[in-house]
Short mmCIF file of C-alpha atoms and ligand atoms in Angstrom, two decimals:
data_model
loop_
_atom_site.label_atom_id
_atom_site.label_comp_id
_atom_site.label_asym_id
_atom_site.label_seq_id
_atom_site.Cartn_x
_atom_site.Cartn_y
_atom_site.Cartn_z
CA MET A 1440 0.02 0.19 0.04
CA SER A 1441 1.35 3.41 -1.16
CA GLU A 1442 2.73 5.41 1.88
CA LYS A 1443 1.50 8.57 0.35
CA LYS A 1444 -2.08 9.82 -0.07
CA VAL A 1445 -3.69 8.57 -3.47
CA VAL A 1446 -5.81 10.91 -5.72
CA MET A 1447 -7.81 9.65 -8.37
CA VAL A 1448 -8.75 12.57 -11.15
CA THR A 1449 -10.82 11.58 -14.31
CA GLY A 1450 -10.33 13.34 -17.56
CA ALA A 1451 -6.90 14.82 -16.43
CA ALA A 1452 -4.80 15.02 -19.44
CA ARG A 1453 -5.35 18.76 -19.95
CA GLY A 1454 -7.21 21.55 -18.58
CA ILE A 1455 -8.62 21.85 -15.01
CA GLY A 1456 -8.01 18.11 -14.30
CA LYS A 1457 -4.61 18.14 -15.29
CA GLU A 1458 -3.97 21.51 -13.20
CA VAL A 1459 -5.58 19.55 -10.10
CA ALA A 1460 -3.60 16.36 -10.73
CA LEU A 1461 -0.36 18.42 -10.97
CA LYS A 1462 -1.26 20.19 -7.63
CA PHE A 1463 -2.03 17.16 -5.63
CA ALA A 1464 1.53 15.77 -7.17
CA ALA A 1465 3.23 18.75 -6.11
CA ASN A 1466 1.87 18.16 -2.73
CA GLY A 1467 3.09 14.78 -2.08
CA TYR A 1468 0.15 12.70 -3.33
CA ASP A 1469 0.38 9.55 -5.41
CA VAL A 1470 -1.87 10.13 -8.79
CA ALA A 1471 -4.09 7.95 -10.96
CA ILE A 1472 -5.63 9.81 -13.92
CA ASN A 1473 -7.33 8.96 -17.20
CA TYR A 1474 -8.23 10.21 -20.61
CA VAL A 1475 -10.39 8.96 -23.66
CA SER A 1476 -8.64 10.45 -26.70
CA ASN A 1477 -6.28 8.78 -28.91
CA SER A 1478 -4.17 11.85 -29.43
CA THR A 1479 -3.24 11.93 -25.95
CA ASP A 1480 0.70 12.10 -25.48
CA VAL A 1481 0.78 9.53 -22.26
CA GLU A 1482 4.98 9.67 -22.39
CA THR A 1483 4.97 13.65 -22.07
CA LEU A 1484 2.20 13.63 -19.41
CA LYS A 1485 4.08 10.59 -17.37
CA LYS A 1486 7.26 13.10 -17.55
CA GLU A 1487 5.35 15.95 -16.03
CA PHE A 1488 4.47 14.00 -13.15
CA SER A 1489 7.75 12.11 -12.68
CA ASP A 1490 9.67 15.48 -12.46
CA LEU A 1491 7.30 16.11 -9.41
CA GLY A 1492 8.59 12.78 -8.21
CA VAL A 1493 5.46 10.72 -8.75
CA ASP A 1494 4.91 7.46 -10.63
CA ALA A 1495 1.52 8.36 -12.10
CA LEU A 1496 -0.88 5.96 -13.40
CA ILE A 1497 -2.43 7.15 -16.80
CA GLU A 1498 -5.10 4.91 -18.08
CA LYS A 1499 -7.31 5.20 -21.01
CA ALA A 1500 -10.97 4.89 -19.76
CA ASP A 1501 -13.96 6.24 -20.72
CA VAL A 1502 -15.89 7.53 -17.76
CA SER A 1503 -19.53 6.63 -19.40
CA ASN A 1504 -18.25 3.00 -19.67
CA SER A 1505 -18.98 0.92 -16.48
CA THR A 1506 -16.48 -1.94 -17.60
CA GLU A 1507 -13.37 0.63 -18.44
CA VAL A 1508 -14.32 2.51 -14.98
CA GLN A 1509 -14.04 -0.79 -13.15
CA ASP A 1510 -10.82 -1.54 -14.77
CA PHE A 1511 -9.24 1.83 -14.31
CA VAL A 1512 -10.12 1.77 -10.34
CA GLU A 1513 -9.06 -1.64 -9.90
CA LYS A 1514 -5.61 -0.83 -11.66
CA THR A 1515 -5.31 2.02 -9.05
CA ILE A 1516 -6.20 -0.24 -6.27
CA GLU A 1517 -3.34 -2.88 -7.46
CA LYS A 1518 -1.04 -0.19 -7.81
CA TYR A 1519 -1.40 1.82 -4.82
CA GLY A 1520 -3.86 0.06 -2.32
CA LYS A 1521 -5.97 2.73 -1.63
CA ILE A 1522 -7.59 6.08 -3.00
CA ASP A 1523 -8.09 8.86 -0.72
CA VAL A 1524 -9.47 11.51 -2.86
CA LEU A 1525 -11.58 11.39 -5.84
CA VAL A 1526 -11.99 14.43 -8.26
CA ASN A 1527 -14.86 13.66 -10.75
CA ASN A 1528 -13.66 16.22 -13.35
CA ALA A 1529 -14.19 14.75 -16.82
CA GLY A 1530 -16.68 16.43 -18.85
CA ILE A 1531 -17.92 17.68 -22.53
CA THR A 1532 -20.18 20.31 -23.66
CA LYS A 1533 -22.38 19.90 -26.75
CA ASP A 1534 -24.23 23.13 -26.82
CA ASN A 1535 -27.21 24.20 -28.90
CA LEU A 1536 -30.66 25.92 -28.22
CA LEU A 1537 -33.30 23.54 -26.98
CA MET A 1538 -35.41 23.66 -30.47
CA ARG A 1539 -32.12 22.61 -32.21
CA MET A 1540 -30.52 20.41 -29.93
CA ASN A 1541 -31.04 16.52 -31.02
CA GLU A 1542 -31.45 13.74 -28.60
CA GLU A 1543 -28.04 12.28 -29.34
CA ASP A 1544 -26.45 15.33 -28.19
CA PHE A 1545 -28.54 15.38 -25.08
CA ASP A 1546 -27.77 12.06 -24.35
CA ARG A 1547 -23.95 12.14 -24.50
CA VAL A 1548 -23.58 14.98 -21.97
CA ILE A 1549 -25.70 13.51 -19.64
CA GLN A 1550 -23.86 10.08 -20.03
CA ILE A 1551 -20.28 11.47 -19.78
CA ASN A 1552 -20.88 14.33 -17.17
CA LEU A 1553 -23.56 12.82 -14.89
CA LYS A 1554 -23.78 9.03 -15.45
CA GLY A 1555 -19.77 9.12 -15.54
CA THR A 1556 -19.61 10.71 -12.27
CA PHE A 1557 -22.19 8.14 -10.72
CA LEU A 1558 -20.11 5.12 -12.35
CA VAL A 1559 -16.60 6.28 -10.92
CA THR A 1560 -17.93 7.32 -7.62
CA LYS A 1561 -19.60 4.04 -7.04
CA ALA A 1562 -16.46 1.94 -8.13
CA VAL A 1563 -14.45 4.22 -5.82
CA THR A 1564 -16.45 4.29 -2.74
CA LYS A 1565 -16.63 0.74 -2.43
CA TYR A 1566 -12.86 1.12 -1.49
CA MET A 1567 -13.43 4.45 0.57
CA MET A 1568 -16.04 2.88 2.70
CA LYS A 1569 -13.58 -0.21 3.74
CA GLN A 1570 -11.16 2.58 4.47
CA ARG A 1571 -13.46 4.46 6.50
CA LYS A 1572 -12.37 7.64 4.97
CA GLY A 1573 -12.38 9.59 1.64
CA SER A 1574 -13.12 12.85 0.26
CA ILE A 1575 -14.86 13.58 -3.28
CA VAL A 1576 -15.03 16.55 -5.22
CA ASN A 1577 -17.38 16.63 -7.99
CA ILE A 1578 -16.90 19.32 -10.91
CA SER A 1579 -20.17 20.99 -11.43
CA SER A 1580 -20.45 24.35 -12.96
CA VAL A 1581 -22.01 28.01 -12.51
CA VAL A 1582 -24.52 27.01 -15.11
CA GLY A 1583 -25.69 24.12 -13.09
CA VAL A 1584 -26.65 26.77 -10.54
CA ALA A 1585 -27.91 29.56 -12.74
CA GLY A 1586 -28.69 27.89 -15.82
CA ASN A 1587 -27.48 29.13 -19.40
CA SER A 1588 -29.18 29.61 -22.82
CA GLY A 1589 -27.62 26.93 -25.38
CA GLN A 1590 -26.68 24.57 -22.65
CA CYS A 1591 -29.70 22.98 -21.54
CA ASN A 1592 -27.99 19.72 -21.73
CA TYR A 1593 -24.80 20.80 -19.95
CA SER A 1594 -26.57 22.68 -17.23
CA ALA A 1595 -28.95 19.79 -16.72
CA SER A 1596 -26.13 17.47 -16.14
CA LYS A 1597 -24.16 19.96 -13.70
CA ALA A 1598 -27.02 20.49 -11.79
CA GLY A 1599 -27.52 16.68 -11.53
CA ILE A 1600 -23.94 16.58 -10.18
CA ILE A 1601 -25.07 18.86 -7.35
CA GLY A 1602 -28.21 16.87 -6.34
CA PHE A 1603 -25.77 13.81 -6.71
CA THR A 1604 -23.16 15.17 -4.49
CA LYS A 1605 -25.64 16.30 -1.75
CA SER A 1606 -27.39 12.81 -1.70
CA ILE A 1607 -23.85 10.91 -1.24
CA ALA A 1608 -22.56 13.41 1.21
CA LYS A 1609 -25.72 12.45 3.44
CA GLU A 1610 -25.18 8.59 2.69
CA MET A 1611 -21.57 8.31 3.26
CA ALA A 1612 -20.95 11.01 5.96
CA SER A 1613 -21.35 8.13 8.61
CA ARG A 1614 -18.45 6.32 6.94
CA ASN A 1615 -16.23 9.40 7.16
CA ILE A 1616 -16.58 10.22 3.42
CA ARG A 1617 -17.03 13.59 2.55
CA ALA A 1618 -18.53 14.85 -0.97
CA ASN A 1619 -18.37 18.58 -2.12
CA ALA A 1620 -19.03 20.28 -5.58
CA VAL A 1621 -17.04 22.85 -7.16
CA ALA A 1622 -18.75 25.37 -9.56
CA PRO A 1623 -16.21 26.97 -12.00
CA GLY A 1624 -17.26 29.94 -13.74
CA PHE A 1625 -15.52 30.96 -17.21
CA ILE A 1626 -12.22 29.29 -17.19
CA ALA A 1627 -9.55 29.30 -19.83
CA THR A 1628 -9.14 25.66 -21.37
CA ASP A 1629 -9.98 23.95 -24.44
CA MET A 1630 -13.74 24.00 -23.43
CA THR A 1631 -13.77 27.97 -23.57
CA SER A 1632 -11.19 28.42 -26.54
CA VAL A 1633 -13.76 27.36 -29.28
CA LEU A 1634 -15.73 30.63 -28.11
CA SER A 1635 -15.49 33.86 -30.22
CA ASP A 1636 -13.34 36.89 -29.12
CA SER A 1637 -16.34 38.84 -28.82
CA VAL A 1638 -18.10 36.07 -26.77
CA LYS A 1639 -15.50 36.18 -24.71
CA GLU A 1640 -15.10 40.03 -24.33
CA ASN A 1641 -19.04 40.23 -23.43
CA ILE A 1642 -18.79 37.25 -20.81
CA ASN A 1643 -15.54 39.01 -19.17
CA ASN A 1644 -17.56 42.16 -18.84
CA SER A 1645 -20.31 40.40 -17.12
CA ILE A 1646 -17.86 38.91 -14.38
CA PRO A 1647 -17.27 41.39 -11.51
CA LEU A 1648 -13.31 40.49 -11.55
CA LYS A 1649 -13.22 41.17 -15.38
CA ARG A 1650 -11.54 38.10 -16.79
CA MET A 1651 -11.64 34.36 -17.16
CA GLY A 1652 -10.27 32.37 -14.23
CA LYS A 1653 -7.12 30.10 -14.65
CA ALA A 1654 -7.29 26.35 -14.14
CA THR A 1655 -4.64 26.59 -11.25
CA GLU A 1656 -7.42 28.83 -9.51
CA VAL A 1657 -9.73 25.95 -9.71
CA ALA A 1658 -7.12 23.25 -8.72
CA ASN A 1659 -6.50 25.40 -5.50
CA LEU A 1660 -9.96 25.00 -4.31
CA ILE A 1661 -10.11 21.21 -5.36
CA TYR A 1662 -7.15 20.58 -3.48
CA PHE A 1663 -8.36 22.13 -0.09
CA LEU A 1664 -11.75 20.35 -0.50
CA GLY A 1665 -10.18 17.07 -1.18
CA SER A 1666 -7.38 17.22 1.81
CA ASP A 1667 -8.07 17.34 5.55
CA GLU A 1668 -7.82 21.03 5.65
CA SER A 1669 -11.62 20.70 4.77
CA SER A 1670 -12.40 18.04 7.27
CA TYR A 1671 -15.56 19.74 8.20
CA ILE A 1672 -17.09 20.62 5.07
CA THR A 1673 -19.30 18.35 3.07
CA GLY A 1674 -22.67 18.38 0.68
CA GLN A 1675 -21.29 22.07 -0.36
CA VAL A 1676 -21.56 23.78 -3.48
CA ILE A 1677 -18.65 26.33 -3.79
CA ASN A 1678 -18.19 28.80 -6.85
CA VAL A 1679 -15.18 29.74 -8.24
CA ASP A 1680 -16.10 32.15 -10.69
CA GLY A 1681 -14.73 35.84 -10.18
CA GLY A 1682 -18.07 36.62 -8.70
CA MET A 1683 -20.17 35.67 -11.82
CA VAL A 1684 -23.03 33.98 -9.67
CA MET A 1685 -23.77 35.51 -6.26
P1 NAP B 2917 -11.41 20.27 -21.29
O1 NAP B 2917 -10.24 20.94 -21.20
O2 NAP B 2917 -12.12 20.17 -22.55
O3 NAP B 2917 -10.99 18.90 -20.80
C1 NAP B 2917 -12.03 17.80 -20.43
C2 NAP B 2917 -11.43 16.71 -20.15
O4 NAP B 2917 -12.40 15.44 -19.75
C3 NAP B 2917 -10.12 16.04 -20.97
O5 NAP B 2917 -8.95 15.49 -20.37
C4 NAP B 2917 -10.87 14.92 -21.85
O6 NAP B 2917 -10.08 13.61 -22.00
C5 NAP B 2917 -11.89 14.41 -20.59
N1 NAP B 2917 -12.72 13.61 -21.09
C6 NAP B 2917 -13.99 14.15 -21.95
N2 NAP B 2917 -14.75 12.87 -22.14
C7 NAP B 2917 -14.27 11.80 -21.41
C8 NAP B 2917 -14.97 10.78 -21.25
N3 NAP B 2917 -15.77 9.82 -21.96
N4 NAP B 2917 -14.00 9.69 -20.28
C9 NAP B 2917 -12.95 10.04 -19.74
N5 NAP B 2917 -12.39 11.60 -19.96
C10 NAP B 2917 -13.24 12.06 -20.63
O7 NAP B 2917 -12.38 20.73 -20.26
P2 NAP B 2917 -12.17 21.76 -18.73
O8 NAP B 2917 -12.27 23.15 -19.06
O9 NAP B 2917 -10.87 21.39 -18.18
O10 NAP B 2917 -13.19 21.06 -17.85
C11 NAP B 2917 -13.13 20.16 -16.76
C12 NAP B 2917 -14.26 20.14 -15.93
O11 NAP B 2917 -14.51 21.37 -15.61
C13 NAP B 2917 -15.39 19.67 -16.93
O12 NAP B 2917 -16.22 18.84 -16.00
C14 NAP B 2917 -16.09 20.96 -17.28
O13 NAP B 2917 -17.60 20.89 -17.32
C15 NAP B 2917 -16.01 21.72 -15.82
N6 NAP B 2917 -16.21 23.33 -16.22
C16 NAP B 2917 -15.41 23.82 -16.93
C17 NAP B 2917 -15.42 25.14 -17.02
C18 NAP B 2917 -14.74 26.06 -18.10
O14 NAP B 2917 -15.16 27.25 -18.15
N7 NAP B 2917 -13.72 25.48 -18.55
C19 NAP B 2917 -16.42 25.56 -16.38
C20 NAP B 2917 -17.24 25.27 -15.60
C21 NAP B 2917 -17.06 23.57 -15.34
P3 NAP B 2917 -9.15 13.94 -23.19
O15 NAP B 2917 -8.01 14.82 -22.91
O16 NAP B 2917 -8.65 12.58 -23.64
O17 NAP B 2917 -9.86 14.38 -24.50
#
């Protein structure tokens, strides 16, 4: 069994997930991450963790596929013997107005964002319950709190994550397992890089702090919620959004 603490972060080959995994690694955690895209450069990624002294487990696994999730979790347990912190980060968008949104795009977003969170949490809590300790951080979004035109599938998935988080926080508290949700606002990653400059400018103007957030600023909050520094916090949704929703 690893003498270090162990964090599992889903969808962590880039963006917020990668910053989260690097933050935990820099703070002495062993790390297990997954990705789904064939273009992921696993060797370069491995080196970024080994530069921090961490022999990371990096697996290809689709969070919406229960067999692949089970396999990823079992490999993590084989390598490290435990999982102290789970960060459900993997997520996608497929935006459109309700009238133009097809059933396939609605289902896919729910399957990855919401069902993926359920599948990974279920597989990991089996081990956390035996350990009688654990911390789960689920990545929601401010649009799961406030809604957003053109994102009915995505905001439904992110609102679902909030209900899911509060339910498992109640279910798992007696086993000393905490669960919280983080709701990022407008963060500079591949997910938001597709927006036009004029859309970005409009959004920036609507944010009290007048800028996009950085993935590291989200990672700082996730690290706090995963660690024992937040030992009396569970069932909460915390925005990290420059004041966008208050
Ligand atoms: P991103 O840069 O697009 O990265 C998404 C990550 O999720 C990638 O690593 C991707 O893997 C992974 N992923 C996608 N589908 C997957 C699947 N089926 N199985 C496993 N992994 C999968 O996005 P991001 O901005 O970092 O977003 C991270 C999380 O924060 C998401 O849940 C997102 O909804 C949430 N969020 C983001 C913002 C924002 O403004 N950026 C705001 C609020 C909430 P590959 O690299 O292999 O493709």
